[in-house]
Amino acid sequence: MSVFPFIDGLVNGEEFEEEELPLYKEFDWNFNENKFKLVDGKFVVVEGKDALKIYIYKALITVKNRYKIYSDEYGSDLEKLIGKGFTNGFIRSQVRRYIKESLLINPYIESINNFILDFEDDLLKISLNIGTIYGEVSIDV
């Protein structure tokens, strides 16, 4: 007998079922031109893994708290590391933290794996694999 009056699967005496997330949808994105894809002047909608890939990319390149259209949680703090003279080790550590903070708020994203951070002159290239409810997604930023 437990000290706590909890019974698995019950909340306030009623059975609790976890709701399934609806199919994730996003407007398609042209990564090369950094703008929405249009067909005959209309936005194209993508679903599932492809939609999450767009969310991930846009969340990482959007500066957190800069645009009022987004919630306070959306975006990343990666810009805080630019031009500050931090060591590469510190930057690598903070980039990992900022990416996790910006992406793991999305209930469709389960994990972030295989961080590869490469410095090329003053540019930081980021590659990672992201576990989602639809499977793994690879991103290069």
PDB file of C-alpha atoms in Angstrom:
ATOM      1  CA  MET A   1       0.000   0.000   0.000  1.00  0.00           C
ATOM      2  CA  SER A   2       1.309   3.407  -0.988  1.00  0.00           C
ATOM      3  CA  VAL A   3       1.468   6.436   1.257  1.00  0.00           C
ATOM      4  CA  PHE A   4       0.145   8.500  -1.652  1.00  0.00           C
ATOM      5  CA  PRO A   5      -3.462   8.020  -2.754  1.00  0.00           C
ATOM      6  CA  PHE A   6      -2.666   7.656  -6.454  1.00  0.00           C
ATOM      7  CA  ILE A   7      -3.892   4.871  -8.660  1.00  0.00           C
ATOM      8  CA  ASP A   8      -2.262   4.366 -12.057  1.00  0.00           C
ATOM      9  CA  GLY A   9      -4.433   5.671 -14.875  1.00  0.00           C
ATOM     10  CA  LEU A  10      -6.774   7.616 -12.616  1.00  0.00           C
ATOM     11  CA  VAL A  11      -6.965  11.362 -12.080  1.00  0.00           C
ATOM     12  CA  ASN A  12      -9.488  12.625  -9.531  1.00  0.00           C
ATOM     13  CA  GLY A  13     -11.083   9.180  -9.530  1.00  0.00           C
ATOM     14  CA  GLU A  14     -11.598   9.218 -13.307  1.00  0.00           C
ATOM     15  CA  GLU A  15      -9.654   7.351 -15.924  1.00  0.00           C
ATOM     16  CA  PHE A  16      -7.125   9.593 -17.648  1.00  0.00           C
ATOM     17  CA  GLU A  17      -6.219   9.086 -21.287  1.00  0.00           C
ATOM     18  CA  GLU A  18      -3.343  10.899 -22.874  1.00  0.00           C
ATOM     19  CA  GLU A  19      -4.556  12.673 -25.990  1.00  0.00           C
ATOM     20  CA  GLU A  20      -2.764  12.018 -29.231  1.00  0.00           C
ATOM     21  CA  LEU A  21      -1.172  14.993 -30.885  1.00  0.00           C
ATOM     22  CA  PRO A  22      -2.778  16.041 -34.162  1.00  0.00           C
ATOM     23  CA  LEU A  23      -0.784  15.668 -37.371  1.00  0.00           C
ATOM     24  CA  TYR A  24       1.793  18.472 -37.382  1.00  0.00           C
ATOM     25  CA  LYS A  25       1.395  20.879 -40.325  1.00  0.00           C
ATOM     26  CA  GLU A  26       3.496  23.796 -41.520  1.00  0.00           C
ATOM     27  CA  PHE A  27       3.757  25.959 -44.615  1.00  0.00           C
ATOM     28  CA  ASP A  28       6.488  24.612 -46.898  1.00  0.00           C
ATOM     29  CA  TRP A  29       9.793  26.465 -46.784  1.00  0.00           C
ATOM     30  CA  ASN A  30      12.457  27.072 -49.425  1.00  0.00           C
ATOM     31  CA  PHE A  31      15.650  26.645 -47.396  1.00  0.00           C
ATOM     32  CA  ASN A  32      17.901  27.948 -50.208  1.00  0.00           C
ATOM     33  CA  GLU A  33      15.994  31.216 -50.643  1.00  0.00           C
ATOM     34  CA  ASN A  34      14.894  31.416 -46.985  1.00  0.00           C
ATOM     35  CA  LYS A  35      11.249  32.053 -47.799  1.00  0.00           C
ATOM     36  CA  PHE A  36       7.918  30.252 -48.107  1.00  0.00           C
ATOM     37  CA  LYS A  37       7.325  28.045 -51.141  1.00  0.00           C
ATOM     38  CA  LEU A  38       4.424  29.171 -53.278  1.00  0.00           C
ATOM     39  CA  VAL A  39       2.623  27.302 -56.049  1.00  0.00           C
ATOM     40  CA  ASP A  40       0.438  29.473 -58.278  1.00  0.00           C
ATOM     41  CA  GLY A  41       0.701  32.205 -55.644  1.00  0.00           C
ATOM     42  CA  LYS A  42      -0.587  29.961 -52.844  1.00  0.00           C
ATOM     43  CA  PHE A  43       1.185  28.581 -49.797  1.00  0.00           C
ATOM     44  CA  VAL A  44       1.919  24.860 -49.834  1.00  0.00           C
ATOM     45  CA  VAL A  45       1.215  22.860 -46.660  1.00  0.00           C
ATOM     46  CA  VAL A  46       3.451  19.961 -45.591  1.00  0.00           C
ATOM     47  CA  GLU A  47       2.838  17.487 -42.787  1.00  0.00           C
ATOM     48  CA  GLY A  48       4.636  15.249 -40.324  1.00  0.00           C
ATOM     49  CA  LYS A  49       8.421  14.985 -40.516  1.00  0.00           C
ATOM     50  CA  ASP A  50       8.748  17.580 -43.280  1.00  0.00           C
ATOM     51  CA  ALA A  51       6.694  20.076 -41.281  1.00  0.00           C
ATOM     52  CA  LEU A  52       8.784  19.499 -38.147  1.00  0.00           C
ATOM     53  CA  LYS A  53      11.993  20.017 -40.103  1.00  0.00           C
ATOM     54  CA  ILE A  54      10.713  23.476 -41.053  1.00  0.00           C
ATOM     55  CA  TYR A  55       9.693  24.236 -37.457  1.00  0.00           C
ATOM     56  CA  ILE A  56      13.138  23.204 -36.202  1.00  0.00           C
ATOM     57  CA  TYR A  57      15.009  25.286 -38.765  1.00  0.00           C
ATOM     58  CA  LYS A  58      12.877  28.378 -38.177  1.00  0.00           C
ATOM     59  CA  ALA A  59      13.000  28.023 -34.373  1.00  0.00           C
ATOM     60  CA  LEU A  60      16.797  27.910 -34.480  1.00  0.00           C
ATOM     61  CA  ILE A  61      17.232  30.929 -36.765  1.00  0.00           C
ATOM     62  CA  THR A  62      14.577  33.077 -35.066  1.00  0.00           C
ATOM     63  CA  VAL A  63      15.875  35.219 -32.212  1.00  0.00           C
ATOM     64  CA  LYS A  64      13.906  34.544 -29.033  1.00  0.00           C
ATOM     65  CA  ASN A  65      11.716  37.437 -27.801  1.00  0.00           C
ATOM     66  CA  ARG A  66      12.479  39.666 -30.802  1.00  0.00           C
ATOM     67  CA  TYR A  67       9.184  39.328 -32.681  1.00  0.00           C
ATOM     68  CA  LYS A  68       5.865  39.853 -30.912  1.00  0.00           C
ATOM     69  CA  ILE A  69       4.107  37.450 -33.271  1.00  0.00           C
ATOM     70  CA  TYR A  70       5.825  34.503 -31.545  1.00  0.00           C
ATOM     71  CA  SER A  71       5.365  33.265 -27.987  1.00  0.00           C
ATOM     72  CA  ASP A  72       8.062  33.973 -25.394  1.00  0.00           C
ATOM     73  CA  GLU A  73       9.284  30.375 -25.682  1.00  0.00           C
ATOM     74  CA  TYR A  74       9.714  30.324 -29.491  1.00  0.00           C
ATOM     75  CA  GLY A  75      13.132  30.908 -31.018  1.00  0.00           C
ATOM     76  CA  SER A  76      16.677  30.562 -29.767  1.00  0.00           C
ATOM     77  CA  ASP A  77      19.244  32.569 -27.849  1.00  0.00           C
ATOM     78  CA  LEU A  78      22.101  31.654 -30.208  1.00  0.00           C
ATOM     79  CA  GLU A  79      22.547  35.317 -31.170  1.00  0.00           C
ATOM     80  CA  LYS A  80      23.776  36.031 -27.621  1.00  0.00           C
ATOM     81  CA  LEU A  81      27.017  34.210 -28.477  1.00  0.00           C
ATOM     82  CA  ILE A  82      27.937  36.299 -31.531  1.00  0.00           C
ATOM     83  CA  GLY A  83      30.880  38.682 -31.209  1.00  0.00           C
ATOM     84  CA  LYS A  84      31.435  38.207 -27.487  1.00  0.00           C
ATOM     85  CA  GLY A  85      34.919  36.656 -27.642  1.00  0.00           C
ATOM     86  CA  PHE A  86      33.921  33.474 -25.813  1.00  0.00           C
ATOM     87  CA  THR A  87      36.128  30.397 -26.061  1.00  0.00           C
ATOM     88  CA  ASN A  88      35.119  27.664 -28.505  1.00  0.00           C
ATOM     89  CA  GLY A  89      34.506  25.275 -25.607  1.00  0.00           C
ATOM     90  CA  PHE A  90      32.102  27.687 -23.926  1.00  0.00           C
ATOM     91  CA  ILE A  91      30.320  28.363 -27.229  1.00  0.00           C
ATOM     92  CA  ARG A  92      29.900  24.630 -27.896  1.00  0.00           C
ATOM     93  CA  SER A  93      28.407  24.133 -24.438  1.00  0.00           C
ATOM     94  CA  GLN A  94      26.014  27.069 -24.754  1.00  0.00           C
ATOM     95  CA  VAL A  95      24.942  26.139 -28.292  1.00  0.00           C
ATOM     96  CA  ARG A  96      23.916  22.689 -27.069  1.00  0.00           C
ATOM     97  CA  ARG A  97      21.969  24.207 -24.185  1.00  0.00           C
ATOM     98  CA  TYR A  98      20.268  26.875 -26.318  1.00  0.00           C
ATOM     99  CA  ILE A  99      19.252  24.332 -28.953  1.00  0.00           C
ATOM    100  CA  LYS A 100      17.766  21.993 -26.355  1.00  0.00           C
ATOM    101  CA  GLU A 101      15.895  24.870 -24.700  1.00  0.00           C
ATOM    102  CA  SER A 102      14.459  26.089 -27.989  1.00  0.00           C
ATOM    103  CA  LEU A 103      13.397  22.723 -29.423  1.00  0.00           C
ATOM    104  CA  LEU A 104      12.347  20.516 -26.524  1.00  0.00           C
ATOM    105  CA  ILE A 105       9.385  22.792 -25.745  1.00  0.00           C
ATOM    106  CA  ASN A 106       7.687  21.319 -28.809  1.00  0.00           C
ATOM    107  CA  PRO A 107       5.694  18.210 -27.796  1.00  0.00           C
ATOM    108  CA  TYR A 108       6.421  16.611 -31.188  1.00  0.00           C
ATOM    109  CA  ILE A 109      10.170  16.626 -30.444  1.00  0.00           C
ATOM    110  CA  GLU A 110      11.401  13.862 -28.148  1.00  0.00           C
ATOM    111  CA  SER A 111      15.203  14.092 -28.211  1.00  0.00           C
ATOM    112  CA  ILE A 112      18.224  15.832 -29.693  1.00  0.00           C
ATOM    113  CA  ASN A 113      21.176  13.638 -30.643  1.00  0.00           C
ATOM    114  CA  ASN A 114      24.542  13.653 -32.394  1.00  0.00           C
ATOM    115  CA  PHE A 115      25.486  17.303 -32.059  1.00  0.00           C
ATOM    116  CA  ILE A 116      28.264  18.142 -34.520  1.00  0.00           C
ATOM    117  CA  LEU A 117      29.570  21.686 -34.119  1.00  0.00           C
ATOM    118  CA  ASP A 118      32.273  22.826 -36.553  1.00  0.00           C
ATOM    119  CA  PHE A 119      33.960  26.214 -36.565  1.00  0.00           C
ATOM    120  CA  GLU A 120      34.948  27.462 -40.027  1.00  0.00           C
ATOM    121  CA  ASP A 121      36.690  30.792 -39.509  1.00  0.00           C
ATOM    122  CA  ASP A 122      34.039  32.904 -37.741  1.00  0.00           C
ATOM    123  CA  LEU A 123      31.141  30.666 -38.797  1.00  0.00           C
ATOM    124  CA  LEU A 124      29.685  27.883 -36.668  1.00  0.00           C
ATOM    125  CA  LYS A 125      28.062  25.039 -38.588  1.00  0.00           C
ATOM    126  CA  ILE A 126      25.641  22.867 -36.645  1.00  0.00           C
ATOM    127  CA  SER A 127      24.468  19.373 -37.593  1.00  0.00           C
ATOM    128  CA  LEU A 128      22.171  17.329 -35.401  1.00  0.00           C
ATOM    129  CA  ASN A 129      19.663  14.533 -35.384  1.00  0.00           C
ATOM    130  CA  ILE A 130      16.342  15.142 -33.730  1.00  0.00           C
ATOM    131  CA  GLY A 131      14.054  12.398 -32.502  1.00  0.00           C
ATOM    132  CA  THR A 132      10.415  13.232 -33.195  1.00  0.00           C
ATOM    133  CA  ILE A 133       7.154  11.349 -32.856  1.00  0.00           C
ATOM    134  CA  TYR A 134       7.471  10.759 -36.633  1.00  0.00           C
ATOM    135  CA  GLY A 135      11.028   9.409 -36.536  1.00  0.00           C
ATOM    136  CA  GLU A 136      14.452  10.990 -36.771  1.00  0.00           C
ATOM    137  CA  VAL A 137      15.107  14.269 -38.608  1.00  0.00           C
ATOM    138  CA  SER A 138      18.577  15.509 -39.618  1.00  0.00           C
ATOM    139  CA  ILE A 139      19.239  19.259 -39.651  1.00  0.00           C
ATOM    140  CA  ASP A 140      22.198  21.344 -40.822  1.00  0.00           C
ATOM    141  CA  VAL A 141      22.276  25.022 -39.877  1.00  0.00           C
TER     142      VAL A 141
END
